[in-house]
PDB file of C-alpha atoms and ligand atoms in Angstrom:
ATOM      1  CA  UNK A   1      14.418  51.300 100.019  1.00 93.00           C
ATOM      2  CA  UNK A   2      17.165  52.667 101.895  1.00 96.00           C
ATOM      3  CA  UNK A   3      19.828  54.954 100.609  1.00 97.00           C
ATOM      4  CA  UNK A   4      23.361  56.502 101.636  1.00 98.00           C
ATOM      5  CA  UNK A   5      24.132  59.862 100.540  1.00 97.00           C
ATOM      6  CA  UNK A   6      27.889  60.837 100.188  1.00 95.00           C
ATOM      7  CA  UNK A   7      28.400  64.477  99.775  1.00 94.00           C
ATOM      8  CA  UNK A   8      32.561  65.751  98.900  1.00 88.00           C
ATOM      9  CA  UNK A   9      33.672  68.875  97.690  1.00 84.00           C
ATOM     10  CA  UNK A  10      34.086  67.072  93.988  1.00 86.00           C
ATOM     11  CA  UNK A  11      31.654  64.298  93.899  1.00 91.00           C
ATOM     12  CA  UNK A  12      28.361  63.068  95.485  1.00 95.00           C
ATOM     13  CA  UNK A  13      28.194  59.293  95.813  1.00 96.00           C
ATOM     14  CA  UNK A  14      25.384  56.983  96.773  1.00 97.00           C
ATOM     15  CA  UNK A  15      24.953  53.411  97.733  1.00 97.00           C
ATOM     16  CA  UNK A  16      21.017  51.951  97.572  1.00 97.00           C
ATOM     17  CA  UNK A  17      19.931  49.401  99.853  1.00 95.00           C
ATOM     18  CA  UNK A  18      16.916  47.025  98.536  1.00 92.00           C
ATOM     19  CA  UNK A  19      16.175  43.757  99.613  1.00 89.00           C
ATOM     20  CA  UNK A  20      19.944  42.912 100.832  1.00 88.00           C
ATOM     21  CA  UNK A  21      21.768  43.988  97.467  1.00 94.00           C
ATOM     22  CA  UNK A  22      23.689  47.169  96.629  1.00 95.00           C
ATOM     23  CA  UNK A  23      24.301  49.290  94.105  1.00 96.00           C
ATOM     24  CA  UNK A  24      26.562  52.342  93.752  1.00 96.00           C
ATOM     25  CA  UNK A  25      26.062  55.404  91.676  1.00 96.00           C
ATOM     26  CA  UNK A  26      28.374  59.349  91.959  1.00 95.00           C
ATOM     27  CA  UNK A  27      27.758  61.955  90.333  1.00 96.00           C
ATOM     28  CA  UNK A  28      30.414  65.320  89.729  1.00 94.00           C
ATOM     29  CA  UNK A  29      29.177  68.083  91.670  1.00 93.00           C
ATOM     30  CA  UNK A  30      32.294  69.848  91.367  1.00 90.00           C
ATOM     31  CA  UNK A  31      30.846  73.233  89.177  1.00 94.00           C
ATOM     32  CA  UNK A  32      28.046  73.535  91.766  1.00 94.00           C
ATOM     33  CA  UNK A  33      30.857  74.054  94.716  1.00 90.00           C
ATOM     34  CA  UNK A  34      32.847  76.795  92.574  1.00 90.00           C
ATOM     35  CA  UNK A  35      29.654  78.648  91.763  1.00 93.00           C
ATOM     36  CA  UNK A  36      28.191  78.046  94.899  1.00 93.00           C
ATOM     37  CA  UNK A  37      25.265  77.172  93.698  1.00 94.00           C
ATOM     38  CA  UNK A  38      23.416  75.369  97.195  1.00 94.00           C
ATOM     39  CA  UNK A  39      20.079  74.977  95.440  1.00 94.00           C
ATOM     40  CA  UNK A  40      21.390  73.407  92.359  1.00 95.00           C
ATOM     41  CA  UNK A  41      23.718  71.027  94.241  1.00 95.00           C
ATOM     42  CA  UNK A  42      20.683  69.952  96.438  1.00 96.00           C
ATOM     43  CA  UNK A  43      18.432  69.617  93.508  1.00 96.00           C
ATOM     44  CA  UNK A  44      20.635  67.809  91.551  1.00 96.00           C
ATOM     45  CA  UNK A  45      21.258  65.086  95.189  1.00 97.00           C
ATOM     46  CA  UNK A  46      17.039  65.062  95.134  1.00 97.00           C
ATOM     47  CA  UNK A  47      16.925  64.177  91.118  1.00 96.00           C
ATOM     48  CA  UNK A  48      19.053  61.241  91.819  1.00 97.00           C
ATOM     49  CA  UNK A  49      16.949  60.142  94.910  1.00 96.00           C
ATOM     50  CA  UNK A  50      13.334  60.621  93.872  1.00 92.00           C
ATOM     51  CA  UNK A  51      11.156  58.525  92.912  1.00 89.00           C
ATOM     52  CA  UNK A  52      12.494  55.261  94.249  1.00 93.00           C
ATOM     53  CA  UNK A  53      10.452  55.142  97.201  1.00 93.00           C
ATOM     54  CA  UNK A  54      13.512  56.040 100.192  1.00 96.00           C
ATOM     55  CA  UNK A  55      12.113  55.773 103.509  1.00 94.00           C
ATOM     56  CA  UNK A  56      15.526  56.248 105.493  1.00 96.00           C
ATOM     57  CA  UNK A  57      17.948  58.413 104.369  1.00 97.00           C
ATOM     58  CA  UNK A  58      21.858  58.898 105.323  1.00 97.00           C
ATOM     59  CA  UNK A  59      24.181  61.535 104.927  1.00 97.00           C
ATOM     60  CA  UNK A  60      27.618  61.271 104.917  1.00 95.00           C
ATOM     61  CA  UNK A  61      29.167  65.147 104.838  1.00 94.00           C
ATOM     62  CA  UNK A  62      32.740  66.306 105.200  1.00 87.00           C
ATOM     63  CA  UNK A  63      32.775  69.087 107.779  1.00 87.00           C
ATOM     64  CA  UNK A  64      31.978  69.303 111.701  1.00 90.00           C
ATOM     65  CA  UNK A  65      28.400  68.249 111.404  1.00 92.00           C
ATOM     66  CA  UNK A  66      25.800  69.439 114.150  1.00 92.00           C
ATOM     67  CA  UNK A  67      22.777  66.581 114.442  1.00 88.00           C
ATOM     68  CA  UNK A  68      20.789  68.186 116.406  1.00 89.00           C
ATOM     69  CA  UNK A  69      19.587  70.707 113.729  1.00 93.00           C
ATOM     70  CA  UNK A  70      20.904  68.372 111.387  1.00 93.00           C
ATOM     71  CA  UNK A  71      23.364  70.462 108.821  1.00 94.00           C
ATOM     72  CA  UNK A  72      27.139  71.010 109.126  1.00 93.00           C
ATOM     73  CA  UNK A  73      28.782  73.842 111.176  1.00 93.00           C
ATOM     74  CA  UNK A  74      32.162  74.035 109.621  1.00 88.00           C
ATOM     75  CA  UNK A  75      33.231  72.558 106.595  1.00 86.00           C
ATOM     76  CA  UNK A  76      36.235  74.099 105.016  1.00 76.00           C
ATOM     77  CA  UNK A  77      36.387  71.966 101.547  1.00 75.00           C
ATOM     78  CA  UNK A  78      32.541  72.963 100.900  1.00 86.00           C
ATOM     79  CA  UNK A  79      31.860  76.387 102.892  1.00 88.00           C
ATOM     80  CA  UNK A  80      29.068  76.519 101.159  1.00 91.00           C
ATOM     81  CA  UNK A  81      26.833  74.379 103.045  1.00 92.00           C
ATOM     82  CA  UNK A  82      27.597  75.481 106.117  1.00 94.00           C
ATOM     83  CA  UNK A  83      24.268  76.008 108.653  1.00 95.00           C
ATOM     84  CA  UNK A  84      22.145  74.885 105.980  1.00 95.00           C
ATOM     85  CA  UNK A  85      19.523  72.753 107.102  1.00 96.00           C
ATOM     86  CA  UNK A  86      20.323  69.783 104.335  1.00 96.00           C
ATOM     87  CA  UNK A  87      18.139  66.884 106.870  1.00 97.00           C
ATOM     88  CA  UNK A  88      15.120  69.031 106.819  1.00 97.00           C
ATOM     89  CA  UNK A  89      15.631  69.440 103.146  1.00 97.00           C
ATOM     90  CA  UNK A  90      15.241  65.450 102.420  1.00 97.00           C
ATOM     91  CA  UNK A  91      13.300  65.096 104.872  1.00 97.00           C
ATOM     92  CA  UNK A  92      10.466  67.374 103.112  1.00 96.00           C
ATOM     93  CA  UNK A  93      10.890  66.472  99.655  1.00 96.00           C
ATOM     94  CA  UNK A  94      11.401  62.977 100.187  1.00 96.00           C
ATOM     95  CA  UNK A  95       9.415  62.451 103.186  1.00 96.00           C
ATOM     96  CA  UNK A  96      11.823  59.951 104.729  1.00 96.00           C
ATOM     97  CA  UNK A  97      13.876  59.113 107.776  1.00 96.00           C
ATOM     98  CA  UNK A  98      17.366  61.034 107.716  1.00 97.00           C
ATOM     99  CA  UNK A  99      20.207  60.540 109.796  1.00 96.00           C
ATOM    100  CA  UNK A 100      22.901  62.941 109.366  1.00 95.00           C
ATOM    101  CA  UNK A 101      27.073  62.259 110.119  1.00 93.00           C
ATOM    102  CA  UNK A 102      30.547  63.292 109.480  1.00 92.00           C
ATOM    103  CA  UNK A 103      32.197  61.580 106.299  1.00 91.00           C
ATOM    104  CA  UNK A 104      35.057  60.146 108.180  1.00 92.00           C
ATOM    105  CA  UNK A 105      32.692  58.827 111.172  1.00 93.00           C
ATOM    106  CA  UNK A 106      29.984  57.048 108.899  1.00 93.00           C
ATOM    107  CA  UNK A 107      32.832  55.873 106.603  1.00 93.00           C
ATOM    108  CA  UNK A 108      34.168  53.674 109.878  1.00 96.00           C
ATOM    109  CA  UNK A 109      30.661  52.086 110.596  1.00 95.00           C
ATOM    110  CA  UNK A 110      30.801  51.491 106.910  1.00 95.00           C
ATOM    111  CA  UNK A 111      33.570  49.232 106.461  1.00 96.00           C
ATOM    112  CA  UNK A 112      32.154  48.100 110.065  1.00 96.00           C
ATOM    113  CA  UNK A 113      28.788  46.828 108.462  1.00 95.00           C
ATOM    114  CA  UNK A 114      30.457  46.205 104.651  1.00 95.00           C
ATOM    115  CA  UNK A 115      33.981  46.337 104.371  1.00 96.00           C
ATOM    116  CA  UNK A 116      36.890  44.512 106.194  1.00 97.00           C
ATOM    117  CA  UNK A 117      35.829  45.601 109.983  1.00 97.00           C
ATOM    118  CA  UNK A 118      33.195  43.192 109.946  1.00 95.00           C
ATOM    119  CA  UNK A 119      33.218  41.618 113.659  1.00 93.00           C
ATOM    120  CA  UNK A 120      35.666  44.108 114.928  1.00 98.00           C
ATOM    121  CA  UNK A 121      34.997  44.757 118.961  1.00 98.00           C
ATOM    122  CA  UNK A 122      37.022  47.776 118.848  1.00 98.00           C
ATOM    123  CA  UNK A 123      37.192  49.461 115.237  1.00 98.00           C
ATOM    124  CA  UNK A 124      39.542  52.402 113.757  1.00 98.00           C
ATOM    125  CA  UNK A 125      39.639  53.478 110.196  1.00 97.00           C
ATOM    126  CA  UNK A 126      41.927  56.361 109.574  1.00 97.00           C
ATOM    127  CA  UNK A 127      41.928  57.785 106.099  1.00 93.00           C
ATOM    128  CA  UNK A 128      45.378  59.259 104.805  1.00 92.00           C
ATOM    129  CA  UNK A 129      44.333  61.556 102.224  1.00 87.00           C
ATOM    130  CA  UNK A 130      43.841  65.581 101.583  1.00 84.00           C
ATOM    131  CA  UNK A 131      43.596  65.628 105.422  1.00 88.00           C
ATOM    132  CA  UNK A 132      43.923  62.563 107.912  1.00 94.00           C
ATOM    133  CA  UNK A 133      40.492  61.436 108.506  1.00 92.00           C
ATOM    134  CA  UNK A 134      39.396  58.676 111.686  1.00 96.00           C
ATOM    135  CA  UNK A 135      36.746  57.009 113.054  1.00 96.00           C
ATOM    136  CA  UNK A 136      35.664  54.450 115.596  1.00 98.00           C
ATOM    137  CA  UNK A 137      32.879  51.385 115.586  1.00 97.00           C
ATOM    138  CA  UNK A 138      32.993  50.215 119.259  1.00 97.00           C
ATOM    139  CA  UNK A 139      30.812  46.981 119.518  1.00 96.00           C
ATOM    140  CA  UNK A 140      28.707  47.727 116.923  1.00 94.00           C
ATOM    141  CA  UNK A 141      28.254  51.107 117.444  1.00 94.00           C
ATOM    142  CA  UNK A 142      29.598  54.450 115.837  1.00 94.00           C
ATOM    143  CA  UNK A 143      30.893  56.842 118.446  1.00 95.00           C
ATOM    144  CA  UNK A 144      29.995  59.947 117.245  1.00 90.00           C
ATOM    145  CA  UNK A 145      30.173  62.418 120.297  1.00 90.00           C
ATOM    146  CA  UNK A 146      27.644  64.277 122.214  1.00 86.00           C
ATOM    147  CA  UNK A 147      27.915  66.917 119.555  1.00 81.00           C
ATOM    148  CA  UNK A 148      28.678  64.661 116.612  1.00 82.00           C
ATOM    149  CA  UNK A 149      32.398  65.645 116.423  1.00 87.00           C
ATOM    150  CA  UNK A 150      34.320  62.829 118.627  1.00 92.00           C
ATOM    151  CA  UNK A 151      37.401  61.731 116.685  1.00 95.00           C
ATOM    152  CA  UNK A 152      38.632  64.565 115.308  1.00 94.00           C
ATOM    153  CA  UNK A 153      42.266  62.892 115.548  1.00 96.00           C
ATOM    154  CA  UNK A 154      44.008  64.708 112.955  1.00 95.00           C
ATOM    155  CA  UNK A 155      43.581  67.539 114.939  1.00 95.00           C
ATOM    156  CA  UNK A 156      45.183  66.055 117.957  1.00 97.00           C
ATOM    157  CA  UNK A 157      48.482  67.853 118.548  1.00 98.00           C
ATOM    158  CA  UNK A 158      51.669  65.834 117.564  1.00 97.00           C
ATOM    159  CA  UNK A 159      54.306  68.493 118.109  1.00 97.00           C
ATOM    160  CA  UNK A 160      54.092  72.018 120.399  1.00 95.00           C
ATOM    161  CA  UNK A 161      54.583  74.493 117.911  1.00 95.00           C
ATOM    162  CA  UNK A 162      54.990  72.786 114.971  1.00 97.00           C
ATOM    163  CA  UNK A 163      53.868  73.396 111.584  1.00 96.00           C
ATOM    164  CA  UNK A 164      50.357  75.072 110.511  1.00 96.00           C
ATOM    165  CA  UNK A 165      47.109  72.825 109.809  1.00 94.00           C
ATOM    166  CA  UNK A 166      44.303  73.862 107.699  1.00 88.00           C
ATOM    167  CA  UNK A 167      42.572  73.727 111.123  1.00 88.00           C
ATOM    168  CA  UNK A 168      44.059  76.738 111.771  1.00 91.00           C
ATOM    169  CA  UNK A 169      45.397  75.358 114.617  1.00 95.00           C
ATOM    170  CA  UNK A 170      49.540  74.172 114.971  1.00 97.00           C
ATOM    171  CA  UNK A 171      51.095  70.578 115.059  1.00 98.00           C
ATOM    172  CA  UNK A 172      48.367  68.809 114.091  1.00 97.00           C
ATOM    173  CA  UNK A 173      49.159  64.694 113.480  1.00 98.00           C
ATOM    174  CA  UNK A 174      47.221  65.967 110.145  1.00 96.00           C
ATOM    175  CA  UNK A 175      49.666  68.538 109.211  1.00 97.00           C
ATOM    176  CA  UNK A 176      52.479  66.290 109.306  1.00 98.00           C
ATOM    177  CA  UNK A 177      50.065  62.328 108.027  1.00 98.00           C
ATOM    178  CA  UNK A 178      47.987  63.751 105.527  1.00 95.00           C
ATOM    179  CA  UNK A 179      48.625  64.553 101.456  1.00 94.00           C
ATOM    180  CA  UNK A 180      49.765  68.015 102.064  1.00 95.00           C
ATOM    181  CA  UNK A 181      52.177  66.791 105.542  1.00 97.00           C
ATOM    182  CA  UNK A 182      54.149  64.644 103.155  1.00 97.00           C
ATOM    183  CA  UNK A 183      54.879  67.279 100.839  1.00 97.00           C
ATOM    184  CA  UNK A 184      56.500  69.545 103.605  1.00 97.00           C
ATOM    185  CA  UNK A 185      57.992  67.386 104.812  1.00 98.00           C
ATOM    186  CA  UNK A 186      59.316  66.388 101.697  1.00 98.00           C
ATOM    187  CA  UNK A 187      60.453  70.406 100.976  1.00 98.00           C
ATOM    188  CA  UNK A 188      61.985  69.845 104.577  1.00 97.00           C
ATOM    189  CA  UNK A 189      64.454  67.698 103.384  1.00 97.00           C
ATOM    190  CA  UNK A 190      64.961  68.081 100.151  1.00 97.00           C
ATOM    191  CA  UNK A 191      64.560  72.326  98.933  1.00 97.00           C
ATOM    192  CA  UNK A 192      61.788  71.225  96.094  1.00 97.00           C
ATOM    193  CA  UNK A 193      57.686  71.400  95.985  1.00 97.00           C
ATOM    194  CA  UNK A 194      56.512  68.197  94.925  1.00 98.00           C
ATOM    195  CA  UNK A 195      52.980  66.664  94.990  1.00 96.00           C
ATOM    196  CA  UNK A 196      52.359  63.840  97.203  1.00 96.00           C
ATOM    197  CA  UNK A 197      51.780  61.679  93.954  1.00 96.00           C
ATOM    198  CA  UNK A 198      55.276  62.430  92.686  1.00 98.00           C
ATOM    199  CA  UNK A 199      56.929  61.834  96.349  1.00 98.00           C
ATOM    200  CA  UNK A 200      54.706  58.394  96.508  1.00 97.00           C
ATOM    201  CA  UNK A 201      55.957  57.606  93.112  1.00 98.00           C
ATOM    202  CA  UNK A 202      59.626  58.203  93.736  1.00 98.00           C
ATOM    203  CA  UNK A 203      59.709  56.313  97.038  1.00 98.00           C
ATOM    204  CA  UNK A 204      57.978  53.273  95.234  1.00 97.00           C
ATOM    205  CA  UNK A 205      61.055  53.713  92.870  1.00 97.00           C
ATOM    206  CA  UNK A 206      63.498  53.730  95.559  1.00 97.00           C
ATOM    207  CA  UNK A 207      64.319  57.071  95.056  1.00 98.00           C
ATOM    208  CA  UNK A 208      66.201  57.995  98.830  1.00 97.00           C
ATOM    209  CA  UNK A 209      65.027  61.852  99.534  1.00 98.00           C
ATOM    210  CA  UNK A 210      60.979  60.279  98.819  1.00 98.00           C
ATOM    211  CA  UNK A 211      62.400  57.125 101.229  1.00 98.00           C
ATOM    212  CA  UNK A 212      63.774  59.505 104.126  1.00 98.00           C
ATOM    213  CA  UNK A 213      60.791  61.697 104.061  1.00 98.00           C
ATOM    214  CA  UNK A 214      58.438  58.273 104.418  1.00 98.00           C
ATOM    215  CA  UNK A 215      60.558  57.650 107.490  1.00 98.00           C
ATOM    216  CA  UNK A 216      59.861  61.169 109.167  1.00 98.00           C
ATOM    217  CA  UNK A 217      56.048  60.370 108.016  1.00 98.00           C
ATOM    218  CA  UNK A 218      55.862  57.295 109.794  1.00 98.00           C
ATOM    219  CA  UNK A 219      57.719  58.636 112.546  1.00 98.00           C
ATOM    220  CA  UNK A 220      54.443  60.800 113.350  1.00 98.00           C
ATOM    221  CA  UNK A 221      52.105  58.825 111.827  1.00 98.00           C
ATOM    222  CA  UNK A 222      53.317  55.661 114.264  1.00 98.00           C
ATOM    223  CA  UNK A 223      53.437  58.221 117.380  1.00 98.00           C
ATOM    224  CA  UNK A 224      49.292  58.877 116.234  1.00 98.00           C
ATOM    225  CA  UNK A 225      48.832  55.369 116.195  1.00 98.00           C
ATOM    226  CA  UNK A 226      50.774  54.769 119.701  1.00 98.00           C
ATOM    227  CA  UNK A 227      48.703  57.505 121.080  1.00 98.00           C
ATOM    228  CA  UNK A 228      45.413  56.144 119.595  1.00 98.00           C
ATOM    229  CA  UNK A 229      46.031  52.518 120.466  1.00 98.00           C
ATOM    230  CA  UNK A 230      46.961  53.814 124.305  1.00 98.00           C
ATOM    231  CA  UNK A 231      43.284  55.123 124.531  1.00 98.00           C
ATOM    232  CA  UNK A 232      41.240  52.337 122.600  1.00 98.00           C
ATOM    233  CA  UNK A 233      43.203  49.333 122.742  1.00 98.00           C
ATOM    234  CA  UNK A 234      41.580  48.696 119.220  1.00 98.00           C
ATOM    235  CA  UNK A 235      41.506  45.241 117.729  1.00 98.00           C
ATOM    236  CA  UNK A 236      41.573  46.750 113.731  1.00 98.00           C
ATOM    237  CA  UNK A 237      42.885  49.438 112.443  1.00 98.00           C
ATOM    238  CA  UNK A 238      42.011  50.171 108.698  1.00 97.00           C
ATOM    239  CA  UNK A 239      43.349  52.684 106.596  1.00 96.00           C
ATOM    240  CA  UNK A 240      42.679  54.073 103.459  1.00 93.00           C
ATOM    241  CA  UNK A 241      43.013  57.469 101.280  1.00 90.00           C
ATOM    242  CA  UNK A 242      45.784  57.973  98.360  1.00 90.00           C
ATOM    243  CA  UNK A 243      48.392  57.725 100.540  1.00 95.00           C
ATOM    244  CA  UNK A 244      47.986  53.660 101.836  1.00 95.00           C
ATOM    245  CA  UNK A 245      46.570  52.729  98.159  1.00 93.00           C
ATOM    246  CA  UNK A 246      49.495  53.587  96.566  1.00 95.00           C
ATOM    247  CA  UNK A 247      52.088  53.656  98.978  1.00 96.00           C
ATOM    248  CA  UNK A 248      50.751  50.674 100.616  1.00 95.00           C
ATOM    249  CA  UNK A 249      54.274  49.539 102.309  1.00 96.00           C
ATOM    250  CA  UNK A 250      53.050  51.877 104.939  1.00 97.00           C
ATOM    251  CA  UNK A 251      51.021  49.983 106.783  1.00 97.00           C
ATOM    252  CA  UNK A 252      53.815  47.387 107.204  1.00 97.00           C
ATOM    253  CA  UNK A 253      55.825  50.896 108.385  1.00 97.00           C
ATOM    254  CA  UNK A 254      53.378  52.206 110.541  1.00 97.00           C
ATOM    255  CA  UNK A 255      53.001  48.598 112.116  1.00 97.00           C
ATOM    256  CA  UNK A 256      56.749  47.357 113.131  1.00 97.00           C
ATOM    257  CA  UNK A 257      57.210  51.753 114.110  1.00 98.00           C
ATOM    258  CA  UNK A 258      54.722  51.382 116.566  1.00 98.00           C
ATOM    259  CA  UNK A 259      55.880  47.752 118.248  1.00 97.00           C
ATOM    260  CA  UNK A 260      58.660  49.597 119.568  1.00 97.00           C
ATOM    261  CA  UNK A 261      56.455  52.591 120.748  1.00 98.00           C
ATOM    262  CA  UNK A 262      52.819  51.210 122.404  1.00 98.00           C
ATOM    263  CA  UNK A 263      52.539  48.763 125.326  1.00 98.00           C
ATOM    264  CA  UNK A 264      53.315  45.402 124.341  1.00 97.00           C
ATOM    265  CA  UNK A 265      50.063  44.214 125.574  1.00 97.00           C
ATOM    266  CA  UNK A 266      47.886  47.235 123.254  1.00 96.00           C
ATOM    267  CA  UNK A 267      49.205  46.053 120.210  1.00 96.00           C
ATOM    268  CA  UNK A 268      49.441  41.884 120.903  1.00 95.00           C
ATOM    269  CA  UNK A 269      45.630  41.350 119.228  1.00 95.00           C
ATOM    270  CA  UNK A 270      46.091  44.713 116.640  1.00 98.00           C
ATOM    271  CA  UNK A 271      45.991  43.566 113.301  1.00 97.00           C
ATOM    272  CA  UNK A 272      46.889  46.564 111.230  1.00 97.00           C
ATOM    273  CA  UNK A 273      45.475  46.720 107.022  1.00 96.00           C
ATOM    274  CA  UNK A 274      44.134  48.279 104.701  1.00 95.00           C
ATOM    275  CA  UNK A 275      39.975  49.049 104.150  1.00 95.00           C
ATOM    276  CA  UNK A 276      38.059  47.643 101.775  1.00 95.00           C
ATOM    277  CA  UNK A 277      35.513  50.467 100.381  1.00 94.00           C
ATOM    278  CA  UNK A 278      37.636  52.248  99.083  1.00 87.00           C
ATOM    279  CA  UNK A 279      35.655  56.243  97.325  1.00 87.00           C
ATOM    280  CA  UNK A 280      32.442  54.438  98.502  1.00 93.00           C
ATOM    281  CA  UNK A 281      33.060  54.205 101.703  1.00 91.00           C
ATOM    282  CA  UNK A 282      31.417  57.208 102.803  1.00 92.00           C
ATOM    283  CA  UNK A 283      28.444  56.399 101.382  1.00 96.00           C
ATOM    284  CA  UNK A 284      28.021  52.568 102.533  1.00 96.00           C
ATOM    285  CA  UNK A 285      28.733  54.287 106.207  1.00 95.00           C
ATOM    286  CA  UNK A 286      25.681  57.049 105.063  1.00 97.00           C
ATOM    287  CA  UNK A 287      23.413  54.031 104.082  1.00 97.00           C
ATOM    288  CA  UNK A 288      24.617  51.823 107.578  1.00 95.00           C
ATOM    289  CA  UNK A 289      23.147  55.266 109.762  1.00 95.00           C
ATOM    290  CA  UNK A 290      20.250  53.769 108.392  1.00 94.00           C
ATOM    291  CA  UNK A 291      20.235  50.610 110.598  1.00 88.00           C
ATOM    292  CA  UNK A 292      22.435  51.955 113.803  1.00 73.00           C
ATOM    293  CA  UNK A 293      22.595  53.413 117.191  1.00 59.00           C
ATOM    294  CA  UNK A 294      25.502  55.298 118.145  1.00 53.00           C
ATOM    295  CA  UNK A 295      27.517  54.906 121.488  1.00 51.00           C
TER     296      UNK A 295
HETATM  297 ZN1  LIG B   1      44.049  70.644 112.998  1.00 63.70          ZN
END
């Protein structure tokens, strides 16, 4: 059997494949993160995996992954996992081949293999949620980068000396195009602190300020899309995460604004759509790692 594991800050999600059938499951692990109990966390994951005769295991994890060492170098969401030799731990305990990858990169591979990105030549996936995750699959192969840190699109600069990003830099695209970005934009125009979920609800009800916040959000987002389209000339961009899920209009808004910004030829064959795999995209992607090569 093959398995994919997506290690997040709240849940660990699994995808198991046997004879072409895929099953998913998830476990709540927030308490291990809060108690800084890395051993407990890994033992719990191991309990789900053991006795299943797993020959190949893919691991997707939030953070900058060092594949040579088989660990996560830096992970803002799960700091306790940093520099712990995760790949070794599972290799030794399961006697399986282990492949490790950043969760957003893995998610792109998941959509390519099992979701809405099938047969796409150049697929870009963007997750607009707590942060801005991104991944690319080019001619069927994951773009991982020499050190595994390619496609940190959220941390490209969109505004010189702009708002502070969670990564510590200023003016990153993520500082605007993410749930916390939306909350800041809304605050700047209304002087009110609302959660992104509240802003989305208001926008769906036609509230003027919330719609204005989404216009500004989309201005940054569509410029980000223009940058990515001018670099990759993709045929498909798939959006996932809480923002497009609860405010799907953003897909149309972004495409229409992008049309006025990008080279016409670069968007002639482009489809911007919603991703398919939702919360299990990382687990599917981790599973897909067990059969993929990289570019
Ligand atoms: Zn950043």
